[in-house]
Structure formats: C-alpha cells, structure tokens
C-alpha cells in the first residue's frame, strides 16, 4: 500500500520585516543577512496569532468535507505550544470542525516533531487504510531583539493530510534516524525565547546530516544520483546549503548542478518567511513542488529533518502522477502577495507586545489581523479563538 502526503497547505502571518532594513537597524552589513544567512524577509506574528491559529489557518484551505469526516487522528507538532497539559491538536480539531471520533495529540522534539508526526501517521494508516491523518507543524521562532539569533526568527505553519494512495508524495520506507543528547538549542519552560549555542548548532546539524545520509545510502542502496532533489530543515536558507555542499564532491557535475538548482527553488518560500521550526522542512518541500517547473512525476525527493537537542532523520518520497494538480499554488501566491511590510520600530513594538503572564484577562483587536482564525483574547485563563468566517 502506498502511504504519503495527499494534501499540503501553508500559512504565515500577514506582516514581515525586510532583512536589509533589519541589518541597517542592527548595524551589520545587509549582505550578512541576505547572503551569509540567506534570508530576505522575516514573518512577524501579531499578538492575535499563536501556534494554534497558525496551524488551523494552514489546514483551513486544504480540507474538504470528506477529509473532515475521514480524519481520525490529529497530530500537532510544535515547540511553541500554549499549554503544558492540553494538546494544541484538540483546539485545532474543534476550530476545523473535524469528526469527533478522532485522536488528537501534541508531539514535541524541537523542529523534528512534524516528522515524528508523519511517521506515526504512516503506522496508523497501515492499520487503518481508510483513515486520514492531519499532521501539523506550527511555530513562532523567537530569539529576542538584537540577539545573534534574531535574523533567524519567523512564524508559520504547514498542514498535511497523510493517507493511503496519496496524490502528492508517496513516502518510502528506508528512513534512518539518530538521537544524541546535546545542548545546541533549547527553551526552558520559564522562557518565551530560545537559548542557543549558534556555532555548535550549525556543526551538529551538519554532523547529523552526514551520519543519517551515509546510513540511508547503505540501507536504501540509493546515492545522490537517485535523488532528484533534497529538501532540508531550514533554520535559515544558508544552513541546508552548507550541509548539501559537504556531500557534493561524491557525485558528477551534472548531478551537482541539478541538486543545487533544486536546492535554490526549495528555499524560495523559507527565504521570505524565516524559521518556522517544525514546519520548515515541509515549507521547503512545498516551495520546491510549487516553484519548480521541471520536476517530473516519479522523481525521488530526499528529506533531511533536524530538531535540536537533537534528533535527525533522512527519508525519501516519490512524486505521484500529476501531483501539481493537487497543490494550492494560487492560495499560497495570494498569501505571499497580500503580506505587508512593517518597519523595524513597529516590529519591535509587536515583538514586545506579549500576552499577560500573571493570569489576567485580555481582549485583543482581531480586526487588524486579516487571518480567518485568530486569538481574540484570554478569559478565566482560557484562550478565546474565533473563526471570523464561520
Ligand atoms: P552570527 O554570529 O550572527 O553570524 O550567527 P556569523 O558571524 O556566523 O555569520 C553568518 C554568516 O554570514 C557567515 O557565513 C559569515 O561569513 C557571513 P558562513 O561562514 O557561516 O558560511 N557573513 C557575510 N556574508 C556576506 N557578506 C557579509 C557577511 N558578513 C558575515 N558582509 C547563527 C549566525 C546562524 C549562528 C545565529 O543566527 C543563530 O544562532 N541562529 C539560531 C540557531 C540556528 O539557526 N542554528 C541552525 C542549526 S540548529 C537547527 O536548525 C535547529 C533549530 O531550527 C531549532 C530547533 O530544532 O527547534 C534552530
């Protein structure tokens, strides 16, 4: 039985910062951010968007009535969840009007969580071939104003329907995974910003990639020749390129050129959104599929997932016949085209505007946020979500 990605949707907030202007404000050369880091724009989350609303907005556009009925498992991958107890999946399940006979759970392992969700979904479909699973990767990446991580912030979510006979990407079974207890990036529960050992995290990302890629080749018998493209978890677009370059000497000029060209295409969306943690790898896949003109049905796509702390995985998938007909290119183009730039002063103001941490109530102005699903406030310690269009 073929199992894989049947649908894929994306959402990012309506405002962004221009990285050239951020560089000027931070007294660094703009090329450091646009070339050295490889980011052009950075999505900014208004106070009316959190990991729940981002995920629900990402799924809203791709689900039809049949999906709502058949989805019996919602897996919410996030490292910016809103509750230590209740899963984000339960909120999203309600906001999307899904069948009550469903499981709903939250999965955490830094940026790796959505990959874990997809693999759990595969197992579920093997046992229940008629089911569909909704896997969400949703996050707001926050390092702090004027920190070295600031240029790698972002916000957004990817939603995927995993099913039998998928229409976009069949997932293969040669997965190789790796865990090692390291402190390259983490966020203690008392902090709303991540702690990071930047250089160490870069080194570990590459070391994990090299290890799982080598083991994947042994397990699958495939090498770079068999990969039409490789998508990477992208904390910033230069990161995946650094990892890819470490293996390119092993192949021919033609394959090198193909992989580098596809790499550039696979980073288009991420370059203009920033790090969305759990969803980043899948945003890169979406970018490749929607922006590439010459990807053929039947091509094999390699995928490298990395979540600090750390867990890494390499796996692959095969593009299905006419997969392009099942993408939501128009919606995603409109989402990008309708975004508005905010200047640095306004971004700093929005960044500092946080929800009360002392348990008090708050009412938020959702009319400033064009998203369908918004956070309208907090009453009696409960977040109040609204879908403006239901
Ligand atoms: P930094 O100290 O600001 O930057 O940290 P840098 O000095 O290392 O410079 C960055 C690059 O810009 C360098 O390129 C410079 O040469 C270049 P490289 O040598 O690395 O190829 N540069 C220039 N290029 C052109 N023109 C110029 C210029 N000036 C300098 N004028 C760092 C950068 C990424 C470390 C920092 O932003 C950070 O700590 N970010 C957060 C951590 C991170 O993203 N780590 C990535 C791997 S870990 C991961 O992916 C997991 C994660 O997503 C979390 C999770 O799993 O949940 C983060």
GROMACS .gro file of C-alpha atoms and ligand atoms in nm:
model
  448
    1UNK     CA    1   0.000   0.000   0.000
    2UNK     CA    2   0.127   0.347  -0.089
    3UNK     CA    3   0.114   0.594   0.203
    4UNK     CA    4   0.216   0.959   0.198
    5UNK     CA    5   0.126   1.324   0.161
    6UNK     CA    6  -0.215   1.364  -0.001
    7UNK     CA    7  -0.254   1.739   0.063
    8UNK     CA    8  -0.028   2.014   0.190
    9UNK     CA    9  -0.117   2.369   0.299
   10UNK     CA   10   0.074   2.659   0.446
   11UNK     CA   11   0.001   2.973   0.645
   12UNK     CA   12   0.214   3.264   0.761
   13UNK     CA   13   0.104   3.591   0.928
   14UNK     CA   14   0.022   3.898   0.719
   15UNK     CA   15   0.326   4.106   0.820
   16UNK     CA   16   0.701   4.078   0.763
   17UNK     CA   17   1.029   4.262   0.811
   18UNK     CA   18   1.274   4.335   0.528
   19UNK     CA   19   1.611   4.183   0.624
   20UNK     CA   20   1.805   4.469   0.462
   21UNK     CA   21   1.632   4.712   0.697
   22UNK     CA   22   1.684   4.485   0.998
   23UNK     CA   23   2.056   4.471   0.914
   24UNK     CA   24   2.080   4.851   0.897
   25UNK     CA   25   1.900   4.882   1.232
   26UNK     CA   26   2.138   4.629   1.387
   27UNK     CA   27   2.448   4.791   1.239
   28UNK     CA   28   2.553   4.494   1.026
   29UNK     CA   29   2.611   4.476   0.653
   30UNK     CA   30   2.283   4.376   0.477
   31UNK     CA   31   2.473   4.103   0.284
   32UNK     CA   32   2.537   3.923   0.611
   33UNK     CA   33   2.163   3.858   0.643
   34UNK     CA   34   2.072   3.827   0.275
   35UNK     CA   35   2.376   3.621   0.164
   36UNK     CA   36   2.559   3.497   0.477
   37UNK     CA   37   2.235   3.384   0.643
   38UNK     CA   38   2.033   3.374   0.320
   39UNK     CA   39   1.712   3.543   0.433
   40UNK     CA   40   1.525   3.824   0.252
   41UNK     CA   41   1.215   3.869   0.467
   42UNK     CA   42   1.111   3.753   0.813
   43UNK     CA   43   0.749   3.680   0.904
   44UNK     CA   44   0.629   3.854   1.221
   45UNK     CA   45   0.348   3.709   1.432
   46UNK     CA   46   0.097   3.966   1.563
   47UNK     CA   47  -0.037   3.902   1.913
   48UNK     CA   48  -0.356   3.762   1.755
   49UNK     CA   49  -0.166   3.464   1.607
   50UNK     CA   50  -0.022   3.176   1.809
   51UNK     CA   51   0.079   2.822   1.720
   52UNK     CA   52  -0.288   2.711   1.734
   53UNK     CA   53  -0.423   2.976   1.496
   54UNK     CA   54  -0.129   2.938   1.255
   55UNK     CA   55  -0.192   2.562   1.233
   56UNK     CA   56  -0.569   2.598   1.197
   57UNK     CA   57  -0.529   2.863   0.925
   58UNK     CA   58  -0.283   2.636   0.738
   59UNK     CA   59  -0.528   2.346   0.740
   60UNK     CA   60  -0.843   2.551   0.670
   61UNK     CA   61  -0.782   2.595   0.296
   62UNK     CA   62  -0.691   2.234   0.216
   63UNK     CA   63  -0.963   2.035   0.392
   64UNK     CA   64  -1.292   1.935   0.230
   65UNK     CA   65  -1.595   1.760   0.383
   66UNK     CA   66  -1.456   1.415   0.307
   67UNK     CA   67  -1.132   1.499   0.492
   68UNK     CA   68  -1.333   1.634   0.786
   69UNK     CA   69  -1.515   1.303   0.808
   70UNK     CA   70  -1.219   1.071   0.747
   71UNK     CA   71  -0.953   1.239   0.958
   72UNK     CA   72  -0.945   1.036   1.278
   73UNK     CA   73  -0.605   1.144   1.408
   74UNK     CA   74  -0.470   1.497   1.452
   75UNK     CA   75  -0.101   1.527   1.535
   76UNK     CA   76   0.014   1.876   1.632
   77UNK     CA   77   0.392   1.920   1.617
   78UNK     CA   78   0.515   2.234   1.789
   79UNK     CA   79   0.778   2.378   2.018
   80UNK     CA   80   0.576   2.692   2.085
   81UNK     CA   81   0.268   2.524   2.228
   82UNK     CA   82   0.034   2.718   2.454
   83UNK     CA   83  -0.039   2.475   2.738
   84UNK     CA   84   0.165   2.226   2.939
   85UNK     CA   85  -0.127   1.986   2.958
   86UNK     CA   86  -0.387   2.021   2.684
   87UNK     CA   87  -0.265   1.948   2.331
   88UNK     CA   88  -0.282   2.207   2.056
   89UNK     CA   89  -0.441   1.936   1.840
   90UNK     CA   90  -0.764   1.948   2.044
   91UNK     CA   91  -0.810   2.321   1.975
   92UNK     CA   92  -0.733   2.277   1.604
   93UNK     CA   93  -0.968   1.978   1.583
   94UNK     CA   94  -1.252   2.195   1.714
   95UNK     CA   95  -1.166   2.501   1.503
   96UNK     CA   96  -1.171   2.288   1.186
   97UNK     CA   97  -1.495   2.107   1.270
   98UNK     CA   98  -1.343   1.758   1.243
   99UNK     CA   99  -1.517   1.427   1.315
  100UNK     CA  100  -1.543   1.386   1.696
  101UNK     CA  101  -1.424   1.023   1.664
  102UNK     CA  102  -1.063   1.125   1.633
  103UNK     CA  103  -0.744   1.112   1.839
  104UNK     CA  104  -0.577   1.448   1.899
  105UNK     CA  105  -0.228   1.479   2.044
  106UNK     CA  106   0.071   1.712   2.055
  107UNK     CA  107   0.424   1.594   1.970
  108UNK     CA  108   0.744   1.770   2.077
  109UNK     CA  109   1.108   1.735   1.975
  110UNK     CA  110   1.215   2.079   1.856
  111UNK     CA  111   1.197   2.113   1.476
  112UNK     CA  112   1.173   1.736   1.433
  113UNK     CA  113   0.818   1.698   1.573
  114UNK     CA  114   0.622   1.714   1.246
  115UNK     CA  115   0.848   1.442   1.100
  116UNK     CA  116   0.771   1.225   1.403
  117UNK     CA  117   0.402   1.302   1.339
  118UNK     CA  118   0.426   1.190   0.976
  119UNK     CA  119   0.594   0.863   1.071
  120UNK     CA  120   0.328   0.797   1.339
  121UNK     CA  121   0.063   0.875   1.078
  122UNK     CA  122   0.214   0.617   0.842
  123UNK     CA  123   0.183   0.348   1.110
  124UNK     CA  124  -0.178   0.448   1.174
  125UNK     CA  125  -0.266   0.423   0.805
  126UNK     CA  126  -0.109   0.076   0.779
  127UNK     CA  127  -0.353  -0.039   1.050
  128UNK     CA  128  -0.645   0.173   0.923
  129UNK     CA  129  -0.612   0.211   0.544
  130UNK     CA  130  -0.936   0.411   0.513
  131UNK     CA  131  -0.828   0.673   0.767
  132UNK     CA  132  -0.666   1.007   0.706
  133UNK     CA  133  -0.431   1.181   0.949
  134UNK     CA  134  -0.386   1.556   0.982
  135UNK     CA  135  -0.024   1.639   1.069
  136UNK     CA  136   0.059   1.998   1.168
  137UNK     CA  137   0.393   2.170   1.215
  138UNK     CA  138   0.332   2.513   1.367
  139UNK     CA  139   0.566   2.756   1.539
  140UNK     CA  140   0.678   3.106   1.616
  141UNK     CA  141   1.058   3.129   1.632
  142UNK     CA  142   1.172   3.388   1.891
  143UNK     CA  143   1.530   3.456   1.995
  144UNK     CA  144   1.497   3.817   2.110
  145UNK     CA  145   1.561   4.166   1.974
  146UNK     CA  146   1.920   4.239   1.877
  147UNK     CA  147   2.042   3.885   1.951
  148UNK     CA  148   2.254   3.678   1.710
  149UNK     CA  149   1.954   3.450   1.652
  150UNK     CA  150   1.722   3.738   1.563
  151UNK     CA  151   1.790   3.716   1.189
  152UNK     CA  152   1.670   3.352   1.200
  153UNK     CA  153   1.327   3.417   1.353
  154UNK     CA  154   0.999   3.356   1.168
  155UNK     CA  155   0.641   3.232   1.207
  156UNK     CA  156   0.414   2.995   1.021
  157UNK     CA  157   0.262   2.651   0.990
  158UNK     CA  158   0.234   2.364   0.745
  159UNK     CA  159  -0.063   2.126   0.746
  160UNK     CA  160  -0.052   1.788   0.572
  161UNK     CA  161  -0.310   1.517   0.515
  162UNK     CA  162  -0.144   1.175   0.527
  163UNK     CA  163  -0.336   0.892   0.365
  164UNK     CA  164  -0.322   0.576   0.156
  165UNK     CA  165  -0.292   0.635  -0.221
  166UNK     CA  166  -0.155   0.987  -0.168
  167UNK     CA  167  -0.184   1.230  -0.456
  168UNK     CA  168   0.137   1.427  -0.392
  169UNK     CA  169   0.424   1.226  -0.239
  170UNK     CA  170   0.448   0.857  -0.156
  171UNK     CA  171   0.675   0.810   0.146
  172UNK     CA  172   0.937   0.537   0.113
  173UNK     CA  173   1.050   0.314   0.400
  174UNK     CA  174   1.428   0.349   0.413
  175UNK     CA  175   1.419   0.600   0.699
  176UNK     CA  176   1.731   0.643   0.909
  177UNK     CA  177   1.708   0.828   1.241
  178UNK     CA  178   1.953   0.938   1.507
  179UNK     CA  179   1.929   1.074   1.863
  180UNK     CA  180   2.204   1.234   2.072
  181UNK     CA  181   2.157   1.435   2.394
  182UNK     CA  182   2.323   1.771   2.316
  183UNK     CA  183   2.256   2.132   2.420
  184UNK     CA  184   2.270   2.318   2.090
  185UNK     CA  185   1.930   2.488   2.123
  186UNK     CA  186   1.660   2.464   2.390
  187UNK     CA  187   1.385   2.666   2.557
  188UNK     CA  188   1.334   2.619   2.933
  189UNK     CA  189   0.969   2.639   3.038
  190UNK     CA  190   1.018   2.976   3.209
  191UNK     CA  191   1.140   3.145   2.889
  192UNK     CA  192   0.947   3.263   2.584
  193UNK     CA  193   1.274   3.290   2.391
  194UNK     CA  194   1.509   3.013   2.280
  195UNK     CA  195   1.860   2.965   2.417
  196UNK     CA  196   2.112   2.867   2.155
  197UNK     CA  197   2.477   2.784   2.103
  198UNK     CA  198   2.472   2.902   1.743
  199UNK     CA  199   2.804   2.772   1.609
  200UNK     CA  200   2.762   2.436   1.787
  201UNK     CA  201   2.409   2.402   1.647
  202UNK     CA  202   2.540   2.455   1.293
  203UNK     CA  203   2.810   2.192   1.343
  204UNK     CA  204   2.566   1.941   1.489
  205UNK     CA  205   2.316   1.995   1.208
  206UNK     CA  206   2.584   1.906   0.953
  207UNK     CA  207   2.719   1.614   1.160
  208UNK     CA  208   2.366   1.469   1.193
  209UNK     CA  209   2.307   1.513   0.820
  210UNK     CA  210   2.631   1.335   0.730
  211UNK     CA  211   2.555   1.044   0.964
  212UNK     CA  212   2.194   0.982   0.858
  213UNK     CA  213   2.270   1.036   0.489
  214UNK     CA  214   2.555   0.782   0.500
  215UNK     CA  215   2.337   0.527   0.680
  216UNK     CA  216   2.044   0.597   0.444
  217UNK     CA  217   2.264   0.519   0.142
  218UNK     CA  218   2.367   0.187   0.296
  219UNK     CA  219   2.009   0.097   0.388
  220UNK     CA  220   1.843   0.201   0.062
  221UNK     CA  221   2.119   0.136  -0.190
  222UNK     CA  222   2.050   0.484  -0.336
  223UNK     CA  223   2.311   0.758  -0.373
  224UNK     CA  224   2.294   1.122  -0.490
  225UNK     CA  225   2.228   1.003  -0.844
  226UNK     CA  226   1.890   0.868  -0.740
  227UNK     CA  227   1.787   1.192  -0.567
  228UNK     CA  228   1.619   1.438  -0.800
  229UNK     CA  229   1.632   1.691  -0.514
  230UNK     CA  230   1.699   1.703  -0.141
  231UNK     CA  231   1.493   1.921   0.091
  232UNK     CA  232   1.633   2.029   0.426
  233UNK     CA  233   1.507   2.158   0.755
  234UNK     CA  234   1.582   2.527   0.700
  235UNK     CA  235   1.650   2.738   1.012
  236UNK     CA  236   1.788   2.981   0.751
  237UNK     CA  237   1.848   2.905   0.386
  238UNK     CA  238   2.229   2.902   0.402
  239UNK     CA  239   2.219   2.616   0.657
  240UNK     CA  240   2.091   2.346   0.423
  241UNK     CA  241   2.334   2.462   0.155
  242UNK     CA  242   2.628   2.419   0.393
  243UNK     CA  243   2.515   2.063   0.464
  244UNK     CA  244   2.447   1.981   0.098
  245UNK     CA  245   2.791   2.107  -0.006
  246UNK     CA  246   2.961   1.855   0.226
  247UNK     CA  247   2.844   1.565   0.006
  248UNK     CA  248   2.855   1.713  -0.345
  249UNK     CA  249   3.212   1.601  -0.415
  250UNK     CA  250   3.081   1.243  -0.420
  251UNK     CA  251   2.897   1.291  -0.749
  252UNK     CA  252   2.915   1.417  -1.108
  253UNK     CA  253   2.897   1.779  -1.225
  254UNK     CA  254   2.553   1.716  -1.376
  255UNK     CA  255   2.405   1.579  -1.051
  256UNK     CA  256   2.571   1.859  -0.850
  257UNK     CA  257   2.414   2.122  -1.072
  258UNK     CA  258   2.072   1.956  -1.055
  259UNK     CA  259   2.079   1.931  -0.676
  260UNK     CA  260   2.199   2.290  -0.635
  261UNK     CA  261   1.934   2.425  -0.873
  262UNK     CA  262   1.656   2.238  -0.695
  263UNK     CA  263   1.800   2.348  -0.360
  264UNK     CA  264   1.760   2.713  -0.461
  265UNK     CA  265   1.397   2.652  -0.561
  266UNK     CA  266   1.330   2.465  -0.237
  267UNK     CA  267   1.436   2.768  -0.034
  268UNK     CA  268   1.223   3.036  -0.206
  269UNK     CA  269   0.939   3.032   0.047
  270UNK     CA  270   1.166   2.987   0.351
  271UNK     CA  271   1.384   3.280   0.240
  272UNK     CA  272   1.079   3.504   0.273
  273UNK     CA  273   0.932   3.359   0.592
  274UNK     CA  274   1.224   3.264   0.819
  275UNK     CA  275   1.247   2.968   1.051
  276UNK     CA  276   0.910   2.811   1.128
  277UNK     CA  277   1.078   2.531   1.327
  278UNK     CA  278   0.859   2.217   1.292
  279UNK     CA  279   0.715   2.320   0.956
  280UNK     CA  280   1.040   2.438   0.795
  281UNK     CA  281   1.133   2.116   0.612
  282UNK     CA  282   0.779   2.086   0.475
  283UNK     CA  283   0.771   2.452   0.372
  284UNK     CA  284   1.087   2.377   0.176
  285UNK     CA  285   0.920   2.076   0.012
  286UNK     CA  286   0.620   2.294  -0.073
  287UNK     CA  287   0.847   2.560  -0.219
  288UNK     CA  288   1.020   2.302  -0.438
  289UNK     CA  289   0.693   2.148  -0.560
  290UNK     CA  290   0.514   2.477  -0.625
  291UNK     CA  291   0.804   2.679  -0.766
  292UNK     CA  292   0.981   2.417  -0.978
  293UNK     CA  293   0.884   2.398  -1.345
  294UNK     CA  294   1.082   2.084  -1.431
  295UNK     CA  295   1.020   1.831  -1.154
  296UNK     CA  296   0.885   1.515  -1.312
  297UNK     CA  297   0.627   1.275  -1.170
  298UNK     CA  298   0.805   0.970  -1.030
  299UNK     CA  299   1.108   1.171  -0.910
  300UNK     CA  300   1.262   1.079  -0.576
  301UNK     CA  301   1.291   1.363  -0.321
  302UNK     CA  302   1.526   1.321  -0.023
  303UNK     CA  303   1.431   1.487   0.305
  304UNK     CA  304   1.655   1.581   0.598
  305UNK     CA  305   1.477   1.659   0.924
  306UNK     CA  306   1.666   1.803   1.223
  307UNK     CA  307   1.537   1.901   1.566
  308UNK     CA  308   1.786   2.043   1.811
  309UNK     CA  309   1.856   1.858   2.127
  310UNK     CA  310   1.882   1.652   1.900
  311UNK     CA  311   1.704   1.412   1.666
  312UNK     CA  312   1.771   1.384   1.293
  313UNK     CA  313   1.620   1.172   1.018
  314UNK     CA  314   1.676   1.115   0.647
  315UNK     CA  315   1.396   0.972   0.439
  316UNK     CA  316   1.263   0.995   0.087
  317UNK     CA  317   0.946   1.006  -0.119
  318UNK     CA  318   0.829   0.963  -0.477
  319UNK     CA  319   0.629   1.232  -0.657
  320UNK     CA  320   0.293   1.097  -0.767
  321UNK     CA  321   0.137   1.126  -1.115
  322UNK     CA  322   0.002   1.479  -1.178
  323UNK     CA  323   0.099   1.589  -0.826
  324UNK     CA  324   0.098   1.953  -0.941
  325UNK     CA  325  -0.282   1.941  -0.985
  326UNK     CA  326  -0.318   1.877  -0.613
  327UNK     CA  327  -0.116   2.172  -0.484
  328UNK     CA  328  -0.265   2.504  -0.371
  329UNK     CA  329  -0.035   2.736  -0.563
  330UNK     CA  330  -0.292   3.011  -0.613
  331UNK     CA  331  -0.373   3.037  -0.243
  332UNK     CA  332  -0.009   3.042  -0.144
  333UNK     CA  333   0.074   3.307  -0.403
  334UNK     CA  334  -0.210   3.520  -0.273
  335UNK     CA  335  -0.091   3.469   0.085
  336UNK     CA  336   0.257   3.599  -0.004
  337UNK     CA  337   0.129   3.880  -0.230
  338UNK     CA  338  -0.107   4.019   0.034
  339UNK     CA  339   0.153   4.046   0.311
  340UNK     CA  340   0.254   4.392   0.434
  341UNK     CA  341   0.596   4.511   0.539
  342UNK     CA  342   0.638   4.655   0.890
  343UNK     CA  343   0.928   4.886   0.969
  344UNK     CA  344   1.176   4.795   1.242
  345UNK     CA  345   1.021   5.018   1.509
  346UNK     CA  346   0.679   4.860   1.456
  347UNK     CA  347   0.825   4.507   1.451
  348UNK     CA  348   0.999   4.577   1.784
  349UNK     CA  349   0.674   4.705   1.928
  350UNK     CA  350   0.486   4.393   1.809
  351UNK     CA  351   0.764   4.167   1.942
  352UNK     CA  352   0.738   4.321   2.289
  353UNK     CA  353   0.357   4.300   2.293
  354UNK     CA  354   0.308   3.969   2.474
  355UNK     CA  355   0.011   3.802   2.643
  356UNK     CA  356  -0.024   3.855   3.019
  357UNK     CA  357   0.180   3.604   3.218
  358UNK     CA  358   0.004   3.672   3.551
  359UNK     CA  359  -0.329   3.508   3.467
  360UNK     CA  360  -0.520   3.827   3.392
  361UNK     CA  361  -0.777   3.857   3.115
  362UNK     CA  362  -0.713   4.038   2.788
  363UNK     CA  363  -0.922   4.129   2.486
  364UNK     CA  364  -0.742   4.158   2.151
  365UNK     CA  365  -0.831   4.356   1.841
  366UNK     CA  366  -0.871   4.086   1.577
  367UNK     CA  367  -0.990   4.328   1.309
  368UNK     CA  368  -0.630   4.435   1.243
  369UNK     CA  369  -0.545   4.073   1.153
  370UNK     CA  370  -0.686   3.954   0.816
  371UNK     CA  371  -0.648   3.584   0.906
  372UNK     CA  372  -0.970   3.381   0.930
  373UNK     CA  373  -0.878   3.220   1.260
  374UNK     CA  374  -0.745   3.450   1.534
  375UNK     CA  375  -0.681   3.462   1.905
  376UNK     CA  376  -0.940   3.707   2.040
  377UNK     CA  377  -0.819   3.716   2.399
  378UNK     CA  378  -0.791   3.530   2.727
  379UNK     CA  379  -1.078   3.493   2.975
  380UNK     CA  380  -1.051   3.298   3.303
  381UNK     CA  381  -0.712   3.153   3.190
  382UNK     CA  382  -0.870   3.020   2.867
  383UNK     CA  383  -0.757   3.135   2.523
  384UNK     CA  384  -1.053   3.251   2.314
  385UNK     CA  385  -1.029   3.158   1.946
  386UNK     CA  386  -1.257   3.279   1.669
  387UNK     CA  387  -1.308   3.187   1.307
  388UNK     CA  388  -1.431   3.513   1.151
  389UNK     CA  389  -1.581   3.327   0.855
  390UNK     CA  390  -1.781   3.056   1.027
  391LIG     P1  391   2.614   3.505   1.374
  391LIG     O1  392   2.721   3.501   1.475
  391LIG     O2  393   2.522   3.620   1.377
  391LIG     O3  394   2.671   3.505   1.226
  391LIG     O4  395   2.533   3.370   1.389
  391LIG     P2  396   2.813   3.462   1.168
  391LIG     O5  397   2.916   3.557   1.212
  391LIG     O6  398   2.835   3.314   1.189
  391LIG     O7  399   2.782   3.490   1.016
  391LIG     C1  400   2.685   3.418   0.947
  391LIG     C2  401   2.731   3.402   0.803
  391LIG     O8  402   2.730   3.531   0.739
  391LIG     C3  403   2.877   3.352   0.790
  391LIG     O9  404   2.877   3.264   0.679
  391LIG     C4  405   2.953   3.480   0.756
  391LIG    O10  406   3.075   3.455   0.685
  391LIG     C5  407   2.852   3.551   0.670
  391LIG     P3  408   2.942   3.116   0.695
  391LIG    O11  409   3.085   3.138   0.720
  391LIG    O12  410   2.876   3.054   0.813
  391LIG    O13  411   2.907   3.050   0.566
  391LIG     N1  412   2.874   3.696   0.655
  391LIG     C6  413   2.862   3.760   0.537
  391LIG     N2  414   2.830   3.716   0.415
  391LIG     C7  415   2.825   3.808   0.313
  391LIG     N3  416   2.851   3.941   0.331
  391LIG     C8  417   2.882   3.988   0.454
  391LIG     C9  418   2.889   3.896   0.563
  391LIG     N4  419   2.916   3.909   0.696
  391LIG    C10  420   2.907   3.786   0.750
  391LIG     N5  421   2.905   4.119   0.469
  391LIG    C11  422   2.375   3.197   1.356
  391LIG    C12  423   2.459   3.304   1.289
  391LIG    C13  424   2.301   3.118   1.248
  391LIG    C14  425   2.465   3.102   1.434
  391LIG    C15  426   2.273   3.267   1.451
  391LIG    O14  427   2.185   3.344   1.378
  391LIG    C16  428   2.194   3.170   1.538
  391LIG    O15  429   2.239   3.131   1.645
  391LIG     N6  430   2.069   3.128   1.492
  391LIG    C17  431   1.988   3.033   1.566
  391LIG    C18  432   2.042   2.892   1.564
  391LIG    C19  433   2.030   2.825   1.429
  391LIG    O16  434   1.955   2.864   1.344
  391LIG     N7  435   2.106   2.712   1.412
  391LIG    C20  436   2.098   2.634   1.292
  391LIG    C21  437   2.124   2.486   1.317
  391LIG     S1  438   2.025   2.421   1.450
  391LIG    C22  439   1.866   2.398   1.382
  391LIG    O17  440   1.848   2.401   1.265
  391LIG    C23  441   1.754   2.376   1.479
  391LIG    C24  442   1.664   2.495   1.503
  391LIG    O18  443   1.578   2.514   1.392
  391LIG    C25  444   1.585   2.479   1.634
  391LIG    C26  445   1.501   2.354   1.650
  391LIG    O19  446   1.535   2.243   1.612
  391LIG    O20  447   1.397   2.369   1.716
  391LIG    C27  448   1.743   2.624   1.520
   0.00000   0.00000   0.00000
